[in-house]
């Protein structure tokens, strides 16, 4: 029986709460790993993916043995690294005679493998092979546009799955509002065939168009590559339902003294405590007191002047000593 260890102080408890699954997820971190054997092309691909996601990624350069994501028990090391680094997306590169320049992109839920997509890299071009004005270089950590061109992303199951994975890989943190002036990069994904996608990275230039919407120009800055889908594994229905749970699916907390009406809408009930007016202290300068004094004064005038008591001298007369 496994012993459940509880945090001993507040710092550890807060760190565990940050890593726990959330209904509204924050930005996803990416873990980049090397397999037992990798080629020069694959090393360049992993390095440039790390540079594109430098602020939200972790890269291990050491080779890792025994990782076979699509085999039973072969993904335990990936789950261990995901838990260790708190990363939700894993990019694993390996090279063999049967599957050259092989790249596996996987997502995790609660640090367990959620789904996997395996692609082969072809016609790779690095950032250094493109000539452009360096002033157009996208800023590190900027929010990108992601566009998918081709009917295959809507009709072919493998490309639909690849589209979901690439969106999670490149979009970063989900935001509600975005400043148009801060957009400086675009990822363009084009479906060439039912199992092949061309991916390129472009810089975005916004120019005046004479209207509110600016004119956009794309300048290819790299990297670019062809991705050939080889294998993919979808999540189970139970795991998908648990991972797709949103805040609306949760039971709403009952609001006290609030009800809904079909005609009047939201109705609230307000409870006002007893004012206890009779126990309130009335100040002396109130109008009622002044009126009573005025009436009493008028009554005394009608009755006549009041007799005054003779003032008694406090000092007795001194006796004559004569």
Short mmCIF file of C-alpha atoms in Angstrom, two decimals:
data_model
loop_
_atom_site.label_atom_id
_atom_site.label_comp_id
_atom_site.label_asym_id
_atom_site.label_seq_id
_atom_site.Cartn_x
_atom_site.Cartn_y
_atom_site.Cartn_z
CA UNK A 1 0.00 0.00 0.00
CA UNK A 2 1.40 3.39 -1.01
CA UNK A 3 1.77 5.98 1.68
CA UNK A 4 0.24 9.37 0.85
CA UNK A 5 2.53 12.16 1.97
CA UNK A 6 0.96 15.48 2.83
CA UNK A 7 2.82 18.82 2.60
CA UNK A 8 4.37 19.96 5.88
CA UNK A 9 4.38 23.71 5.24
CA UNK A 10 2.51 26.31 3.22
CA UNK A 11 5.19 26.77 0.57
CA UNK A 12 5.08 23.11 -0.48
CA UNK A 13 1.28 23.11 -0.43
CA UNK A 14 1.08 26.18 -2.68
CA UNK A 15 3.58 24.64 -5.13
CA UNK A 16 1.53 21.43 -5.33
CA UNK A 17 -1.64 23.46 -5.95
CA UNK A 18 0.07 25.21 -8.89
CA UNK A 19 0.91 21.85 -10.46
CA UNK A 20 -2.51 20.31 -9.88
CA UNK A 21 -4.96 20.06 -12.82
CA UNK A 22 -7.11 23.18 -13.22
CA UNK A 23 -10.45 23.80 -14.87
CA UNK A 24 -9.02 26.90 -16.58
CA UNK A 25 -5.46 26.04 -17.56
CA UNK A 26 -2.60 28.51 -17.66
CA UNK A 27 0.09 28.52 -20.38
CA UNK A 28 1.48 25.07 -21.16
CA UNK A 29 5.20 24.37 -20.86
CA UNK A 30 7.03 22.21 -23.40
CA UNK A 31 9.62 19.53 -22.62
CA UNK A 32 12.14 18.73 -25.39
CA UNK A 33 13.94 15.37 -25.19
CA UNK A 34 16.52 13.44 -27.25
CA UNK A 35 16.26 9.72 -27.89
CA UNK A 36 19.02 7.12 -27.91
CA UNK A 37 20.09 8.16 -31.39
CA UNK A 38 19.41 11.42 -33.20
CA UNK A 39 20.53 12.85 -36.54
CA UNK A 40 21.96 16.30 -37.28
CA UNK A 41 18.67 17.38 -38.87
CA UNK A 42 16.70 16.28 -35.84
CA UNK A 43 19.09 18.04 -33.45
CA UNK A 44 18.62 21.27 -35.42
CA UNK A 45 14.81 20.86 -35.35
CA UNK A 46 14.75 20.36 -31.57
CA UNK A 47 17.09 23.30 -31.00
CA UNK A 48 15.03 25.69 -33.11
CA UNK A 49 11.77 24.57 -31.51
CA UNK A 50 13.38 25.39 -28.18
CA UNK A 51 14.34 28.88 -29.41
CA UNK A 52 10.79 29.52 -30.66
CA UNK A 53 9.38 28.61 -27.21
CA UNK A 54 12.32 29.65 -25.08
CA UNK A 55 10.30 31.30 -22.30
CA UNK A 56 7.96 28.33 -21.81
CA UNK A 57 10.10 25.26 -22.54
CA UNK A 58 12.66 22.96 -20.95
CA UNK A 59 15.30 21.19 -23.04
CA UNK A 60 17.31 18.12 -21.99
CA UNK A 61 20.36 17.53 -24.17
CA UNK A 62 21.31 14.17 -22.66
CA UNK A 63 20.27 11.03 -24.55
CA UNK A 64 17.49 8.96 -23.01
CA UNK A 65 17.31 5.17 -23.41
CA UNK A 66 14.26 2.95 -23.27
CA UNK A 67 11.65 5.54 -24.29
CA UNK A 68 9.12 3.99 -26.69
CA UNK A 69 6.01 6.19 -26.54
CA UNK A 70 3.68 3.98 -28.59
CA UNK A 71 4.51 0.74 -26.76
CA UNK A 72 2.99 -0.44 -23.50
CA UNK A 73 5.11 0.79 -20.59
CA UNK A 74 7.45 2.68 -22.90
CA UNK A 75 5.94 6.04 -21.96
CA UNK A 76 6.61 5.81 -18.21
CA UNK A 77 9.82 7.84 -18.56
CA UNK A 78 7.92 10.58 -20.39
CA UNK A 79 5.39 10.76 -17.55
CA UNK A 80 8.22 10.94 -15.01
CA UNK A 81 9.90 13.84 -16.85
CA UNK A 82 6.53 15.58 -17.22
CA UNK A 83 5.96 15.38 -13.46
CA UNK A 84 9.51 16.49 -12.70
CA UNK A 85 9.46 19.58 -14.95
CA UNK A 86 5.71 20.34 -14.74
CA UNK A 87 5.38 20.29 -18.55
CA UNK A 88 2.13 19.49 -20.36
CA UNK A 89 3.58 19.04 -23.87
CA UNK A 90 6.45 16.69 -24.76
CA UNK A 91 8.53 16.77 -27.96
CA UNK A 92 10.68 13.65 -28.33
CA UNK A 93 13.14 13.14 -31.19
CA UNK A 94 14.72 9.87 -32.33
CA UNK A 95 16.38 8.48 -35.46
CA UNK A 96 16.48 4.93 -36.79
CA UNK A 97 16.70 3.11 -40.12
CA UNK A 98 13.00 2.24 -40.00
CA UNK A 99 11.86 5.73 -38.94
CA UNK A 100 14.47 8.38 -39.85
CA UNK A 101 14.23 11.88 -38.39
CA UNK A 102 11.30 10.87 -36.21
CA UNK A 103 9.52 13.43 -34.03
CA UNK A 104 6.86 12.51 -31.45
CA UNK A 105 4.65 15.27 -30.04
CA UNK A 106 2.55 14.30 -27.03
CA UNK A 107 0.22 15.97 -24.58
CA UNK A 108 -0.32 15.01 -20.94
CA UNK A 109 -3.19 15.34 -18.50
CA UNK A 110 -2.40 15.14 -14.78
CA UNK A 111 1.12 14.11 -15.91
CA UNK A 112 -0.25 11.04 -17.70
CA UNK A 113 0.07 10.61 -21.48
CA UNK A 114 -3.09 11.99 -23.09
CA UNK A 115 -2.39 11.58 -26.83
CA UNK A 116 0.53 11.21 -29.25
CA UNK A 117 1.35 12.16 -32.85
CA UNK A 118 4.42 10.82 -34.67
CA UNK A 119 5.75 12.70 -37.71
CA UNK A 120 8.76 12.39 -39.98
CA UNK A 121 10.78 15.53 -40.78
CA UNK A 122 11.63 16.24 -44.43
CA UNK A 123 13.06 19.24 -46.36
CA UNK A 124 14.09 21.06 -43.20
CA UNK A 125 15.43 24.63 -43.50
CA UNK A 126 16.84 26.38 -40.44
CA UNK A 127 16.52 30.06 -39.51
CA UNK A 128 20.07 30.76 -40.69
CA UNK A 129 19.25 29.76 -44.28
CA UNK A 130 16.77 32.67 -44.71
CA UNK A 131 17.87 36.19 -45.66
CA UNK A 132 15.73 39.06 -44.38
CA UNK A 133 15.92 42.36 -42.56
CA UNK A 134 16.83 41.60 -38.95
CA UNK A 135 14.53 44.40 -37.79
CA UNK A 136 11.63 42.11 -38.74
CA UNK A 137 12.73 39.37 -36.33
CA UNK A 138 9.84 38.38 -34.05
CA UNK A 139 10.24 39.22 -30.38
CA UNK A 140 10.76 36.41 -27.88
CA UNK A 141 7.50 35.43 -26.18
CA UNK A 142 5.21 37.36 -28.57
CA UNK A 143 1.75 36.00 -29.36
CA UNK A 144 1.55 34.31 -32.81
CA UNK A 145 -1.07 33.92 -35.50
CA UNK A 146 -1.63 30.27 -36.49
CA UNK A 147 -3.27 29.52 -39.84
CA UNK A 148 -4.23 26.13 -41.31
CA UNK A 149 -4.71 25.92 -45.08
CA UNK A 150 -6.33 22.92 -46.78
CA UNK A 151 -9.43 20.76 -46.52
CA UNK A 152 -7.40 17.91 -45.02
CA UNK A 153 -7.48 19.59 -41.60
CA UNK A 154 -11.28 19.20 -41.61
CA UNK A 155 -11.69 15.82 -43.32
CA UNK A 156 -8.67 13.62 -42.52
CA UNK A 157 -8.55 12.20 -38.98
CA UNK A 158 -4.73 12.25 -38.73
CA UNK A 159 -4.49 15.89 -39.84
CA UNK A 160 -7.31 16.95 -37.52
CA UNK A 161 -5.39 15.41 -34.63
CA UNK A 162 -2.13 17.03 -35.77
CA UNK A 163 -3.89 20.41 -35.95
CA UNK A 164 -4.98 20.16 -32.30
CA UNK A 165 -1.47 19.24 -31.17
CA UNK A 166 0.22 22.03 -33.15
CA UNK A 167 -2.23 24.57 -31.76
CA UNK A 168 -1.35 23.59 -28.19
CA UNK A 169 2.36 23.56 -29.05
CA UNK A 170 2.61 27.07 -30.54
CA UNK A 171 -0.22 29.23 -29.17
CA UNK A 172 1.16 29.75 -25.64
CA UNK A 173 -1.06 31.18 -22.94
CA UNK A 174 -4.72 31.72 -23.82
CA UNK A 175 -5.75 35.39 -23.53
CA UNK A 176 -9.09 37.18 -23.98
CA UNK A 177 -7.82 40.48 -25.43
CA UNK A 178 -4.89 41.08 -27.77
CA UNK A 179 -3.20 44.24 -29.01
CA UNK A 180 -2.86 44.16 -32.80
CA UNK A 181 0.41 46.11 -32.65
CA UNK A 182 2.02 43.27 -30.68
CA UNK A 183 1.45 40.62 -33.40
CA UNK A 184 4.70 40.03 -35.27
CA UNK A 185 4.74 36.35 -36.27
CA UNK A 186 2.62 33.76 -38.10
CA UNK A 187 2.81 29.95 -38.23
CA UNK A 188 1.49 28.74 -41.57
CA UNK A 189 0.45 25.07 -41.84
CA UNK A 190 -0.53 23.82 -45.32
CA UNK A 191 -1.99 20.37 -45.99
CA UNK A 192 -0.16 19.11 -49.09
CA UNK A 193 -1.57 15.56 -49.01
CA UNK A 194 -3.70 13.42 -46.63
CA UNK A 195 -0.61 12.65 -44.52
CA UNK A 196 1.79 15.53 -45.25
CA UNK A 197 1.85 19.09 -43.87
CA UNK A 198 4.17 21.97 -44.75
CA UNK A 199 5.01 24.13 -41.70
CA UNK A 200 6.77 27.48 -41.93
CA UNK A 201 7.39 30.42 -39.61
CA UNK A 202 6.92 33.97 -40.96
CA UNK A 203 7.39 37.49 -39.65
CA UNK A 204 4.35 39.76 -39.89
CA UNK A 205 4.50 43.34 -41.15
CA UNK A 206 1.51 45.65 -40.67
CA UNK A 207 1.25 48.48 -43.23
CA UNK A 208 -1.24 51.28 -43.85
CA UNK A 209 -4.17 50.34 -46.06
CA UNK A 210 -6.37 53.46 -45.91
CA UNK A 211 -8.86 51.73 -43.60
CA UNK A 212 -9.07 50.52 -40.01
CA UNK A 213 -7.77 47.06 -40.94
CA UNK A 214 -4.04 47.23 -41.82
CA UNK A 215 -2.47 45.48 -44.79
CA UNK A 216 -0.39 42.45 -43.77
CA UNK A 217 2.79 41.20 -45.40
CA UNK A 218 4.50 37.90 -44.57
CA UNK A 219 8.29 37.50 -44.62
CA UNK A 220 9.56 33.94 -44.20
CA UNK A 221 12.12 33.81 -41.38
CA UNK A 222 12.23 30.06 -40.71
CA UNK A 223 12.35 27.38 -39.71
CA UNK A 224 10.34 25.48 -42.31
CA UNK A 225 9.81 21.74 -42.76
CA UNK A 226 7.54 19.03 -44.12
CA UNK A 227 5.80 16.85 -41.54
CA UNK A 228 4.75 13.37 -42.68
CA UNK A 229 2.25 11.80 -40.26
CA UNK A 230 3.30 8.21 -39.43
CA UNK A 231 1.35 7.16 -36.33
CA UNK A 232 -1.05 8.78 -33.89
CA UNK A 233 -2.85 7.69 -30.73
CA UNK A 234 -6.08 9.28 -29.54
CA UNK A 235 -7.13 9.45 -25.86
CA UNK A 236 -9.78 7.19 -24.42
CA UNK A 237 -13.33 8.48 -24.09
CA UNK A 238 -13.19 8.60 -20.29
CA UNK A 239 -9.91 10.48 -20.23
CA UNK A 240 -11.11 12.90 -22.92
CA UNK A 241 -14.29 13.67 -20.97
CA UNK A 242 -12.33 14.33 -17.78
CA UNK A 243 -9.73 16.52 -19.52
CA UNK A 244 -12.36 18.53 -21.44
CA UNK A 245 -14.27 19.45 -18.31
CA UNK A 246 -14.96 23.19 -18.16
CA UNK A 247 -16.15 25.58 -15.48
CA UNK A 248 -19.71 25.48 -16.83
CA UNK A 249 -19.93 21.75 -16.15
CA UNK A 250 -19.33 22.30 -12.44
CA UNK A 251 -22.29 22.67 -10.06
CA UNK A 252 -22.93 26.33 -9.35
CA UNK A 253 -22.82 27.47 -5.75
CA UNK A 254 -26.32 28.42 -4.51
CA UNK A 255 -26.78 32.14 -3.93
CA UNK A 256 -28.65 32.99 -0.76
CA UNK A 257 -31.76 35.17 -0.96
CA UNK A 258 -31.63 35.30 -4.78
CA UNK A 259 -34.26 33.81 -7.11
CA UNK A 260 -34.97 33.85 -10.84
CA UNK A 261 -38.29 34.88 -12.35
CA UNK A 262 -39.32 34.34 -15.99
CA UNK A 263 -40.71 37.88 -16.26
CA UNK A 264 -38.82 40.00 -13.74
CA UNK A 265 -35.50 38.18 -14.08
CA UNK A 266 -33.17 38.11 -11.08
CA UNK A 267 -34.91 38.95 -7.80
CA UNK A 268 -33.11 39.57 -4.51
CA UNK A 269 -34.55 39.45 -0.97
CA UNK A 270 -33.21 41.99 1.53
CA UNK A 271 -33.64 41.62 5.29
CA UNK A 272 -33.72 44.87 7.30
CA UNK A 273 -33.36 44.54 11.11
CA UNK A 274 -35.78 46.26 13.52
CA UNK A 275 -34.93 49.97 13.79
CA UNK A 276 -36.08 50.28 17.48
CA UNK A 277 -37.10 53.91 17.06
CA UNK A 278 -38.59 54.10 20.57
CA UNK A 279 -35.25 53.38 22.18
CA UNK A 280 -33.38 56.04 20.21
CA UNK A 281 -31.98 59.00 22.20
CA UNK A 282 -33.47 62.32 21.09
CA UNK A 283 -31.11 65.32 21.29
CA UNK A 284 -32.09 68.32 23.46
CA UNK A 285 -32.16 70.74 20.53
CA UNK A 286 -34.86 68.89 18.66
CA UNK A 287 -37.85 70.84 17.37
CA UNK A 288 -40.30 68.98 19.60
CA UNK A 289 -38.47 69.91 22.78
CA UNK A 290 -38.27 73.58 21.73
CA UNK A 291 -42.01 73.63 21.10
CA UNK A 292 -42.72 72.22 24.57
CA UNK A 293 -40.53 74.87 26.19
CA UNK A 294 -42.27 77.60 24.21
CA UNK A 295 -45.70 76.39 25.30
CA UNK A 296 -44.59 76.20 28.93
CA UNK A 297 -43.27 79.79 28.81
CA UNK A 298 -46.53 81.12 27.36
CA UNK A 299 -48.48 79.37 30.11
CA UNK A 300 -46.35 80.95 32.83
CA UNK A 301 -47.00 84.44 31.38
CA UNK A 302 -50.76 83.88 31.52
CA UNK A 303 -50.63 82.80 35.21
CA UNK A 304 -48.75 85.95 36.26
CA UNK A 305 -45.24 86.69 37.51
CA UNK A 306 -43.88 84.11 39.80
CA UNK A 307 -43.08 85.22 43.41
CA UNK A 308 -39.42 85.44 44.09
CA UNK A 309 -37.93 84.10 47.25
CA UNK A 310 -36.09 86.66 49.30
CA UNK A 311 -32.41 86.31 49.00
CA UNK A 312 -30.83 85.33 52.28
CA UNK A 313 -27.57 86.99 53.12
CA UNK A 314 -24.88 84.51 53.66
CA UNK A 315 -22.94 86.88 55.86
CA UNK A 316 -24.34 87.78 59.36
CA UNK A 317 -24.12 91.47 60.57
CA UNK A 318 -21.18 92.23 62.82
CA UNK A 319 -22.05 93.28 66.45
CA UNK A 320 -20.85 96.65 67.68
CA UNK A 321 -18.06 96.22 70.13
CA UNK A 322 -18.89 99.54 71.72
#
